[in-house]
Amino acid sequence: MTVEEFDEWIIGVDDNYEYIGGEISSILASHHASCIAATTLFFIGEFVIKHRLGRVTGASGGYKIAGERYMPDVAYISYAKQPNTSTESSLSNTPDLAVEVISNLDISQEQKRLRVKLSNYLLEGVMVWVINPDTEEVEIHRRDHPVEIIGKDGILRGYDVLPNFELPVKDIFEE
């Protein structure tokens, strides 16, 4: 299926799907991963709203990334990049930040899709946080920077994407 055919097909579908590496991928998140994504969305959303920076989307917010269609667990897009809301199923403008929460690292297909998505996000200049519930770590991926791995006792920073944003990693994983 081409990406154009995917765009037509997805209109009548109730479930969430992504188009990654030329393939349709069903989004299956564990309950635990979904809770972590919701908590992360809360902290980012609170900061973005307080500082009037832009919009935050959840797992059903789609984006066009490098000719593909992704639905990050959480995403932030600045008002500068997207001043108005859109009715597109997949927003043409890329997010400034994408958050991907790993559901199951034992599934090789999830690992493969994540590697493809990371490469394409970085190609488009998107900062990516990959949250690993098993190790309680967050990887920060930014173009032209080495990956950072922040442990549970560390502080997650927004750098130039979310200036002055700081979040103790332990707060993401607290029950």
PDB file of C-alpha atoms in Angstrom:
ATOM      1  CA  MET A   1       0.000   0.000   0.000  1.00  0.00           C
ATOM      2  CA  THR A   2       1.308   3.452  -0.824  1.00  0.00           C
ATOM      3  CA  VAL A   3       1.118   6.295   1.671  1.00  0.00           C
ATOM      4  CA  GLU A   4      -1.598   7.914  -0.473  1.00  0.00           C
ATOM      5  CA  GLU A   5      -3.659   4.709  -0.345  1.00  0.00           C
ATOM      6  CA  PHE A   6      -3.064   4.580   3.412  1.00  0.00           C
ATOM      7  CA  ASP A   7      -4.403   8.149   3.766  1.00  0.00           C
ATOM      8  CA  GLU A   8      -7.622   7.131   1.990  1.00  0.00           C
ATOM      9  CA  TRP A   9      -7.956   3.820   3.843  1.00  0.00           C
ATOM     10  CA  ILE A  10      -7.432   5.244   7.335  1.00  0.00           C
ATOM     11  CA  ILE A  11     -10.433   7.606   7.062  1.00  0.00           C
ATOM     12  CA  GLY A  12     -12.938   4.773   7.574  1.00  0.00           C
ATOM     13  CA  VAL A  13     -10.985   2.848  10.218  1.00  0.00           C
ATOM     14  CA  ASP A  14     -11.781   3.083  13.942  1.00  0.00           C
ATOM     15  CA  ASP A  15      -8.485   1.727  15.309  1.00  0.00           C
ATOM     16  CA  ASN A  16      -5.151   3.549  15.394  1.00  0.00           C
ATOM     17  CA  TYR A  17      -2.584   2.668  12.763  1.00  0.00           C
ATOM     18  CA  GLU A  18       0.721   4.080  11.632  1.00  0.00           C
ATOM     19  CA  TYR A  19       2.435   3.860   8.262  1.00  0.00           C
ATOM     20  CA  ILE A  20       6.074   2.957   8.996  1.00  0.00           C
ATOM     21  CA  GLY A  21       8.658   1.828   6.479  1.00  0.00           C
ATOM     22  CA  GLY A  22       6.025   1.226   3.802  1.00  0.00           C
ATOM     23  CA  GLU A  23       3.917  -1.004   6.076  1.00  0.00           C
ATOM     24  CA  ILE A  24       0.707  -0.533   8.040  1.00  0.00           C
ATOM     25  CA  SER A  25       1.353  -0.974  11.756  1.00  0.00           C
ATOM     26  CA  SER A  26      -1.338  -1.400  14.376  1.00  0.00           C
ATOM     27  CA  ILE A  27      -0.729   0.545  17.567  1.00  0.00           C
ATOM     28  CA  LEU A  28      -0.938  -1.735  20.576  1.00  0.00           C
ATOM     29  CA  ALA A  29       0.090  -0.147  23.854  1.00  0.00           C
ATOM     30  CA  SER A  30       0.115  -1.902  27.179  1.00  0.00           C
ATOM     31  CA  HIS A  31      -1.931  -0.405  29.984  1.00  0.00           C
ATOM     32  CA  HIS A  32       1.290   0.428  31.855  1.00  0.00           C
ATOM     33  CA  ALA A  33       2.790   2.212  28.817  1.00  0.00           C
ATOM     34  CA  SER A  34      -0.461   4.121  28.321  1.00  0.00           C
ATOM     35  CA  CYS A  35      -0.395   5.329  31.953  1.00  0.00           C
ATOM     36  CA  ILE A  36       3.205   6.514  31.559  1.00  0.00           C
ATOM     37  CA  ALA A  37       2.289   8.332  28.339  1.00  0.00           C
ATOM     38  CA  ALA A  38      -0.673  10.024  30.054  1.00  0.00           C
ATOM     39  CA  THR A  39       1.491  11.144  32.967  1.00  0.00           C
ATOM     40  CA  THR A  40       4.104  12.522  30.585  1.00  0.00           C
ATOM     41  CA  LEU A  41       1.401  14.303  28.586  1.00  0.00           C
ATOM     42  CA  PHE A  42       0.131  15.894  31.798  1.00  0.00           C
ATOM     43  CA  PHE A  43       3.526  17.359  32.746  1.00  0.00           C
ATOM     44  CA  ILE A  44       4.334  18.592  29.246  1.00  0.00           C
ATOM     45  CA  GLY A  45       0.805  19.928  28.764  1.00  0.00           C
ATOM     46  CA  GLU A  46       0.840  21.801  32.059  1.00  0.00           C
ATOM     47  CA  PHE A  47       4.138  23.491  31.111  1.00  0.00           C
ATOM     48  CA  VAL A  48       3.055  24.301  27.546  1.00  0.00           C
ATOM     49  CA  ILE A  49      -0.277  25.785  28.639  1.00  0.00           C
ATOM     50  CA  LYS A  50       1.270  27.799  31.479  1.00  0.00           C
ATOM     51  CA  HIS A  51       3.833  29.341  29.114  1.00  0.00           C
ATOM     52  CA  ARG A  52       1.485  29.541  26.098  1.00  0.00           C
ATOM     53  CA  LEU A  53       3.943  27.761  23.842  1.00  0.00           C
ATOM     54  CA  GLY A  54       1.780  25.586  21.604  1.00  0.00           C
ATOM     55  CA  ARG A  55      -0.259  22.405  21.666  1.00  0.00           C
ATOM     56  CA  VAL A  56       0.204  18.906  23.055  1.00  0.00           C
ATOM     57  CA  THR A  57      -1.352  15.836  21.463  1.00  0.00           C
ATOM     58  CA  GLY A  58      -1.873  12.322  22.744  1.00  0.00           C
ATOM     59  CA  ALA A  59      -1.662   8.921  21.100  1.00  0.00           C
ATOM     60  CA  SER A  60      -4.415   9.642  18.575  1.00  0.00           C
ATOM     61  CA  GLY A  61      -2.691  12.758  17.193  1.00  0.00           C
ATOM     62  CA  GLY A  62      -1.093  11.862  13.876  1.00  0.00           C
ATOM     63  CA  TYR A  63       1.803  13.556  12.060  1.00  0.00           C
ATOM     64  CA  LYS A  64       3.353  13.267   8.613  1.00  0.00           C
ATOM     65  CA  ILE A  65       7.017  12.420   9.177  1.00  0.00           C
ATOM     66  CA  ALA A  66       9.402  11.901   6.241  1.00  0.00           C
ATOM     67  CA  GLY A  67       6.543  10.747   4.010  1.00  0.00           C
ATOM     68  CA  GLU A  68       5.172   8.362   6.626  1.00  0.00           C
ATOM     69  CA  ARG A  69       2.377   8.602   9.220  1.00  0.00           C
ATOM     70  CA  TYR A  70       3.198   8.418  12.926  1.00  0.00           C
ATOM     71  CA  MET A  71       1.118   8.667  16.069  1.00  0.00           C
ATOM     72  CA  PRO A  72       3.528   9.399  18.913  1.00  0.00           C
ATOM     73  CA  ASP A  73       2.289   8.649  22.418  1.00  0.00           C
ATOM     74  CA  VAL A  74       2.746  12.346  23.215  1.00  0.00           C
ATOM     75  CA  ALA A  75       3.786  15.220  20.977  1.00  0.00           C
ATOM     76  CA  TYR A  76       4.293  18.950  21.296  1.00  0.00           C
ATOM     77  CA  ILE A  77       4.079  21.432  18.434  1.00  0.00           C
ATOM     78  CA  SER A  78       4.780  25.130  18.926  1.00  0.00           C
ATOM     79  CA  TYR A  79       2.414  27.928  17.942  1.00  0.00           C
ATOM     80  CA  ALA A  80       5.228  29.227  15.722  1.00  0.00           C
ATOM     81  CA  LYS A  81       5.086  26.020  13.699  1.00  0.00           C
ATOM     82  CA  GLN A  82       1.311  25.433  13.899  1.00  0.00           C
ATOM     83  CA  PRO A  83      -0.597  28.600  14.882  1.00  0.00           C
ATOM     84  CA  ASN A  84      -4.053  27.058  14.336  1.00  0.00           C
ATOM     85  CA  THR A  85      -5.607  23.685  14.971  1.00  0.00           C
ATOM     86  CA  SER A  86      -6.131  21.436  11.970  1.00  0.00           C
ATOM     87  CA  THR A  87      -8.713  18.907  10.845  1.00  0.00           C
ATOM     88  CA  GLU A  88      -6.077  16.770   9.091  1.00  0.00           C
ATOM     89  CA  SER A  89      -5.918  13.186  10.342  1.00  0.00           C
ATOM     90  CA  SER A  90      -2.124  13.493  10.140  1.00  0.00           C
ATOM     91  CA  LEU A  91      -0.773  16.985  10.603  1.00  0.00           C
ATOM     92  CA  SER A  92       1.499  18.150   7.784  1.00  0.00           C
ATOM     93  CA  ASN A  93       3.740  20.087  10.168  1.00  0.00           C
ATOM     94  CA  THR A  94       6.110  17.974  12.227  1.00  0.00           C
ATOM     95  CA  PRO A  95       6.036  18.192  16.014  1.00  0.00           C
ATOM     96  CA  ASP A  96       8.886  19.838  17.890  1.00  0.00           C
ATOM     97  CA  LEU A  97       8.931  16.937  20.371  1.00  0.00           C
ATOM     98  CA  ALA A  98       7.711  13.360  20.022  1.00  0.00           C
ATOM     99  CA  VAL A  99       7.483  10.974  22.973  1.00  0.00           C
ATOM    100  CA  GLU A 100       7.464   7.238  22.326  1.00  0.00           C
ATOM    101  CA  VAL A 101       6.773   4.877  25.229  1.00  0.00           C
ATOM    102  CA  ILE A 102       8.021   1.338  24.707  1.00  0.00           C
ATOM    103  CA  SER A 103       5.267  -1.226  25.266  1.00  0.00           C
ATOM    104  CA  ASN A 104       7.272  -4.415  24.879  1.00  0.00           C
ATOM    105  CA  LEU A 105      10.974  -4.520  24.011  1.00  0.00           C
ATOM    106  CA  ASP A 106      10.758  -8.296  23.545  1.00  0.00           C
ATOM    107  CA  ILE A 107       8.800  -7.801  20.325  1.00  0.00           C
ATOM    108  CA  SER A 108      11.373  -7.408  17.558  1.00  0.00           C
ATOM    109  CA  GLN A 109       8.834  -5.706  15.287  1.00  0.00           C
ATOM    110  CA  GLU A 110       8.375  -2.903  17.858  1.00  0.00           C
ATOM    111  CA  GLN A 111      12.142  -2.429  18.045  1.00  0.00           C
ATOM    112  CA  LYS A 112      12.398  -2.259  14.240  1.00  0.00           C
ATOM    113  CA  ARG A 113       9.560   0.272  13.960  1.00  0.00           C
ATOM    114  CA  LEU A 114      11.053   2.397  16.711  1.00  0.00           C
ATOM    115  CA  ARG A 115      14.449   2.522  14.938  1.00  0.00           C
ATOM    116  CA  VAL A 116      12.788   3.607  11.689  1.00  0.00           C
ATOM    117  CA  LYS A 117      10.702   6.233  13.465  1.00  0.00           C
ATOM    118  CA  LEU A 118      13.726   7.592  15.373  1.00  0.00           C
ATOM    119  CA  SER A 119      15.723   8.004  12.169  1.00  0.00           C
ATOM    120  CA  ASN A 120      12.884   9.795  10.437  1.00  0.00           C
ATOM    121  CA  TYR A 121      12.023  12.008  13.391  1.00  0.00           C
ATOM    122  CA  LEU A 122      15.655  13.131  13.591  1.00  0.00           C
ATOM    123  CA  LEU A 123      15.774  13.653   9.822  1.00  0.00           C
ATOM    124  CA  GLU A 124      12.861  16.071  10.250  1.00  0.00           C
ATOM    125  CA  GLY A 125      14.503  17.856  13.205  1.00  0.00           C
ATOM    126  CA  VAL A 126      12.147  16.461  15.859  1.00  0.00           C
ATOM    127  CA  MET A 127      13.503  15.912  19.361  1.00  0.00           C
ATOM    128  CA  VAL A 128      12.445  12.466  20.623  1.00  0.00           C
ATOM    129  CA  TRP A 129      12.096  11.085  24.119  1.00  0.00           C
ATOM    130  CA  VAL A 130      11.958   7.288  24.238  1.00  0.00           C
ATOM    131  CA  ILE A 131      10.617   6.118  27.574  1.00  0.00           C
ATOM    132  CA  ASN A 132      11.484   2.597  28.686  1.00  0.00           C
ATOM    133  CA  PRO A 133       9.135   1.429  31.479  1.00  0.00           C
ATOM    134  CA  ASP A 134      11.241  -1.690  32.168  1.00  0.00           C
ATOM    135  CA  THR A 135      14.478   0.161  32.946  1.00  0.00           C
ATOM    136  CA  GLU A 136      12.742   3.367  34.080  1.00  0.00           C
ATOM    137  CA  GLU A 137      14.994   5.389  31.780  1.00  0.00           C
ATOM    138  CA  VAL A 138      14.397   8.041  29.150  1.00  0.00           C
ATOM    139  CA  GLU A 139      16.515   8.384  26.028  1.00  0.00           C
ATOM    140  CA  ILE A 140      16.766  11.873  24.566  1.00  0.00           C
ATOM    141  CA  HIS A 141      17.440  11.950  20.834  1.00  0.00           C
ATOM    142  CA  ARG A 142      18.280  15.262  19.156  1.00  0.00           C
ATOM    143  CA  ARG A 143      19.721  15.948  15.740  1.00  0.00           C
ATOM    144  CA  ASP A 144      23.478  16.584  15.854  1.00  0.00           C
ATOM    145  CA  HIS A 145      23.739  15.474  19.508  1.00  0.00           C
ATOM    146  CA  PRO A 146      24.697  12.159  21.044  1.00  0.00           C
ATOM    147  CA  VAL A 147      21.863  10.238  22.652  1.00  0.00           C
ATOM    148  CA  GLU A 148      21.409  10.908  26.371  1.00  0.00           C
ATOM    149  CA  ILE A 149      20.093   8.241  28.717  1.00  0.00           C
ATOM    150  CA  ILE A 150      18.510   9.690  31.839  1.00  0.00           C
ATOM    151  CA  GLY A 151      17.931   7.298  34.739  1.00  0.00           C
ATOM    152  CA  LYS A 152      15.158   7.392  37.305  1.00  0.00           C
ATOM    153  CA  ASP A 153      17.148   9.741  39.548  1.00  0.00           C
ATOM    154  CA  GLY A 154      17.891  12.193  36.729  1.00  0.00           C
ATOM    155  CA  ILE A 155      16.166  15.269  35.344  1.00  0.00           C
ATOM    156  CA  LEU A 156      14.527  15.347  31.919  1.00  0.00           C
ATOM    157  CA  ARG A 157      15.093  18.685  30.165  1.00  0.00           C
ATOM    158  CA  GLY A 158      13.349  20.339  27.233  1.00  0.00           C
ATOM    159  CA  TYR A 159      16.467  22.090  25.884  1.00  0.00           C
ATOM    160  CA  ASP A 160      15.685  24.606  23.138  1.00  0.00           C
ATOM    161  CA  VAL A 161      12.399  22.862  22.276  1.00  0.00           C
ATOM    162  CA  LEU A 162      10.843  23.495  25.711  1.00  0.00           C
ATOM    163  CA  PRO A 163      13.191  26.031  27.327  1.00  0.00           C
ATOM    164  CA  ASN A 164      13.360  25.780  31.125  1.00  0.00           C
ATOM    165  CA  PHE A 165      11.278  22.587  31.195  1.00  0.00           C
ATOM    166  CA  GLU A 166      12.590  20.177  33.817  1.00  0.00           C
ATOM    167  CA  LEU A 167      10.974  16.986  35.025  1.00  0.00           C
ATOM    168  CA  PRO A 168      12.370  14.457  37.483  1.00  0.00           C
ATOM    169  CA  VAL A 169      12.279  11.144  35.620  1.00  0.00           C
ATOM    170  CA  LYS A 170      10.975   9.407  38.747  1.00  0.00           C
ATOM    171  CA  ASP A 171       7.760  11.470  38.429  1.00  0.00           C
ATOM    172  CA  ILE A 172       6.965   9.744  35.132  1.00  0.00           C
ATOM    173  CA  PHE A 173       7.065   6.310  36.744  1.00  0.00           C
ATOM    174  CA  GLU A 174       5.405   7.015  40.105  1.00  0.00           C
ATOM    175  CA  GLU A 175       2.231   5.040  40.629  1.00  0.00           C
TER     176      GLU A 175
END
